[in-house]
mmCIF file of C-alpha atoms in Angstrom:
data_model
loop_
_atom_site.group_PDB
_atom_site.id
_atom_site.type_symbol
_atom_site.label_atom_id
_atom_site.label_comp_id
_atom_site.label_asym_id
_atom_site.label_seq_id
_atom_site.Cartn_x
_atom_site.Cartn_y
_atom_site.Cartn_z
ATOM 1 C CA ASN A 1499 -27.188 -32.561 55.218
ATOM 2 C CA ASN A 1500 -29.474 -33.826 52.484
ATOM 3 C CA ILE A 1501 -30.546 -30.563 50.891
ATOM 4 C CA GLN A 1502 -31.825 -31.207 47.326
ATOM 5 C CA GLY A 1503 -32.620 -27.665 46.283
ATOM 6 C CA VAL A 1504 -33.329 -24.180 47.459
ATOM 7 C CA LEU A 1505 -36.598 -22.309 46.682
ATOM 8 C CA ALA A 1506 -35.606 -18.847 47.857
ATOM 9 C CA ALA A 1507 -38.071 -15.966 48.351
ATOM 10 C CA ASN A 1508 -35.828 -13.687 46.289
ATOM 11 C CA ASP A 1509 -32.566 -13.563 44.334
ATOM 12 C CA GLY A 1510 -30.657 -12.167 47.330
ATOM 13 C CA LEU A 1511 -31.475 -15.199 49.441
ATOM 14 C CA GLY A 1512 -30.828 -17.476 46.515
ATOM 15 C CA ASN A 1513 -27.360 -15.884 46.165
ATOM 16 C CA ALA A 1514 -26.786 -16.404 49.929
ATOM 17 C CA ALA A 1515 -27.611 -20.116 49.495
ATOM 18 C CA ILE A 1516 -25.214 -20.353 46.485
ATOM 19 C CA SER A 1517 -22.424 -18.654 48.449
ATOM 20 C CA ALA A 1518 -22.923 -20.981 51.383
ATOM 21 C CA LEU A 1519 -22.858 -24.054 49.151
ATOM 22 C CA LYS A 1520 -19.680 -22.849 47.462
ATOM 23 C CA ALA A 1521 -18.002 -21.929 50.751
ATOM 24 C CA ARG A 1522 -18.592 -25.419 52.002
ATOM 25 C CA LYS A 1523 -17.479 -26.958 48.708
ATOM 26 C CA LEU A 1524 -20.834 -28.775 48.429
ATOM 27 C CA LYS A 1525 -22.277 -29.958 45.196
ATOM 28 C CA GLN A 1526 -24.343 -27.588 43.061
ATOM 29 C CA ILE A 1527 -28.120 -28.027 43.623
ATOM 30 C CA PRO A 1528 -31.043 -26.316 42.007
ATOM 31 C CA VAL A 1529 -31.522 -22.793 43.387
ATOM 32 C CA THR A 1530 -34.301 -20.428 42.436
ATOM 33 C CA GLY A 1531 -35.116 -16.874 43.288
ATOM 34 C CA GLN A 1532 -37.498 -14.021 42.509
ATOM 35 C CA ASP A 1533 -37.351 -10.429 41.310
ATOM 36 C CA ALA A 1534 -34.931 -10.810 38.363
ATOM 37 C CA THR A 1535 -32.309 -8.828 40.059
ATOM 38 C CA LEU A 1536 -28.912 -8.240 38.299
ATOM 39 C CA GLN A 1537 -27.276 -10.606 40.720
ATOM 40 C CA GLY A 1538 -29.997 -13.309 40.068
ATOM 41 C CA ILE A 1539 -29.626 -12.998 36.299
ATOM 42 C CA GLN A 1540 -25.847 -13.167 36.519
ATOM 43 C CA ASN A 1541 -26.184 -16.316 38.666
ATOM 44 C CA ILE A 1542 -28.385 -17.896 36.087
ATOM 45 C CA VAL A 1543 -25.954 -16.970 33.232
ATOM 46 C CA MET A 1544 -23.108 -18.500 35.348
ATOM 47 C CA GLY A 1545 -25.177 -21.630 35.969
ATOM 48 C CA ASP A 1546 -25.468 -21.220 39.720
ATOM 49 C CA GLN A 1547 -29.196 -20.438 39.741
ATOM 50 C CA CYS A 1548 -31.871 -22.221 37.685
ATOM 51 C CA MET A 1549 -34.359 -19.502 37.421
ATOM 52 C CA THR A 1550 -35.838 -16.323 38.848
ATOM 53 C CA VAL A 1551 -39.422 -15.004 38.799
ATOM 54 C CA TYR A 1552 -39.780 -11.721 36.895
ATOM 55 C CA LYS A 1553 -42.739 -9.493 37.587
ATOM 56 C CA ALA A 1554 -42.800 -6.490 35.246
ATOM 57 C CA ILE A 1555 -42.981 -3.680 37.868
ATOM 58 C CA LYS A 1556 -43.665 -0.985 35.336
ATOM 59 C CA LYS A 1557 -46.730 -2.908 33.979
ATOM 60 C CA GLU A 1558 -47.930 -3.582 37.636
ATOM 61 C CA ALA A 1559 -47.512 0.090 38.528
ATOM 62 C CA ASP A 1560 -49.270 1.307 35.387
ATOM 63 C CA ALA A 1561 -52.198 -1.034 35.990
ATOM 64 C CA ALA A 1562 -52.388 0.053 39.651
ATOM 65 C CA ALA A 1563 -52.210 3.802 38.660
ATOM 66 C CA LYS A 1564 -55.011 3.345 36.056
ATOM 67 C CA ILE A 1565 -57.318 1.768 38.683
ATOM 68 C CA ALA A 1566 -56.373 4.385 41.360
ATOM 69 C CA ILE A 1567 -57.062 7.280 38.988
ATOM 70 C CA ALA A 1568 -60.466 5.921 37.992
ATOM 71 C CA LEU A 1569 -61.387 5.420 41.700
ATOM 72 C CA ALA A 1570 -60.155 8.933 42.563
ATOM 73 C CA LYS A 1571 -62.469 10.290 39.845
ATOM 74 C CA GLY A 1572 -65.332 8.333 41.247
ATOM 75 C CA GLU A 1573 -65.416 6.079 38.182
ATOM 76 C CA THR A 1574 -65.607 2.298 38.018
ATOM 77 C CA PRO A 1575 -62.160 1.042 36.890
ATOM 78 C CA THR A 1576 -61.958 -0.966 33.716
ATOM 79 C CA VAL A 1577 -60.284 -4.203 34.737
ATOM 80 C CA SER A 1578 -59.727 -7.614 33.235
ATOM 81 C CA ASP A 1579 -60.590 -9.862 36.312
ATOM 82 C CA SER A 1580 -61.641 -10.038 39.857
ATOM 83 C CA VAL A 1581 -60.763 -11.868 43.033
ATOM 84 C CA ASN A 1582 -63.112 -12.872 45.844
ATOM 85 C CA ASN A 1583 -61.793 -11.692 49.178
ATOM 86 C CA GLY A 1584 -64.160 -13.830 51.151
ATOM 87 C CA LYS A 1585 -66.952 -11.247 51.199
ATOM 88 C CA LYS A 1586 -67.174 -9.947 47.637
ATOM 89 C CA ASP A 1587 -65.613 -9.973 44.226
ATOM 90 C CA VAL A 1588 -63.091 -7.223 44.022
ATOM 91 C CA PRO A 1589 -62.285 -5.892 40.503
ATOM 92 C CA SER A 1590 -58.674 -6.691 39.708
ATOM 93 C CA ASP A 1591 -55.953 -6.553 37.049
ATOM 94 C CA PHE A 1592 -53.237 -9.184 37.185
ATOM 95 C CA GLU A 1593 -49.906 -9.152 35.406
ATOM 96 C CA GLU A 1594 -48.450 -12.590 34.524
ATOM 97 C CA PRO A 1595 -45.135 -13.472 36.369
ATOM 98 C CA VAL A 1596 -42.505 -15.099 34.149
ATOM 99 C CA ALA A 1597 -39.985 -17.781 34.937
ATOM 100 C CA VAL A 1598 -36.697 -16.499 33.572
ATOM 101 C CA THR A 1599 -34.088 -19.118 32.744
ATOM 102 C CA LYS A 1600 -30.795 -19.131 30.814
ATOM 103 C CA ASP A 1601 -32.888 -19.931 27.643
ATOM 104 C CA ASN A 1602 -35.119 -16.876 27.731
ATOM 105 C CA ILE A 1603 -33.138 -14.095 29.386
ATOM 106 C CA LYS A 1604 -32.661 -12.463 26.011
ATOM 107 C CA ASP A 1605 -36.471 -12.175 25.627
ATOM 108 C CA TYR A 1606 -36.570 -9.624 28.480
ATOM 109 C CA LEU A 1607 -33.638 -7.541 27.651
ATOM 110 C CA GLY A 1608 -34.780 -3.952 27.050
ATOM 111 C CA GLU A 1609 -37.622 -4.087 29.483
ATOM 112 C CA PRO A 1610 -37.427 -0.988 31.635
ATOM 113 C CA ASP A 1611 -37.078 -2.790 34.943
ATOM 114 C CA PHE A 1612 -34.943 -5.739 33.780
ATOM 115 C CA PRO A 1613 -31.120 -5.636 34.029
ATOM 116 C CA LYS A 1614 -29.323 -4.369 30.962
ATOM 117 C CA LYS A 1615 -27.130 -6.712 28.866
ATOM 118 C CA GLU A 1616 -24.124 -4.488 29.535
ATOM 119 C CA GLU A 1617 -24.655 -4.899 33.280
ATOM 120 C CA ILE A 1618 -25.332 -8.559 33.176
ATOM 121 C CA CYS A 1619 -22.383 -9.379 31.040
ATOM 122 C CA ALA A 1620 -19.799 -7.311 32.900
ATOM 123 C CA GLY A 1621 -16.582 -8.629 34.377
ATOM 124 C CA LYS A 1622 -16.370 -12.363 35.165
ATOM 125 C CA VAL A 1623 -19.767 -13.054 33.599
ATOM 126 C CA ALA A 1624 -18.685 -11.963 30.085
ATOM 127 C CA SER A 1625 -17.533 -15.312 28.885
ATOM 128 C CA ALA A 1626 -20.629 -17.064 30.195
ATOM 129 C CA CYS A 1627 -22.833 -14.506 28.389
ATOM 130 C CA THR A 1628 -21.091 -15.443 25.156
ATOM 131 C CA GLU A 1629 -21.729 -19.089 25.806
ATOM 132 C CA ALA A 1630 -25.331 -18.336 26.585
ATOM 133 C CA GLY A 1631 -25.793 -16.364 23.393
ATOM 134 C CA LEU A 1632 -26.234 -12.985 25.028
#
């Protein structure tokens, strides 16, 4: 009974931890998640979740498609990096994951795979959105 925080693999598991803590009327502790889901972003706005990890899916998919198309054409893909798989250096492109907190949510509004402000600030979250400057 000495849980100090929850580092969840995704926002859904983070939300489950938040729900379990609330159901047992336990003190709020730091909870994190991943995937920048609508639920995760709303939990951040409400102050129940500290942060989520946002990985821009469209950017990842575009980079993967560019590499796949070059390979399918028999070309060497143009990439920015490589990773050693234990046998050789494999050409790679990496996108930077981002820690999204209450302070920077507005920086990602409008991204194609990020929740829209209208969705985030719906219902019971509306007043918290106003307080957060969204």
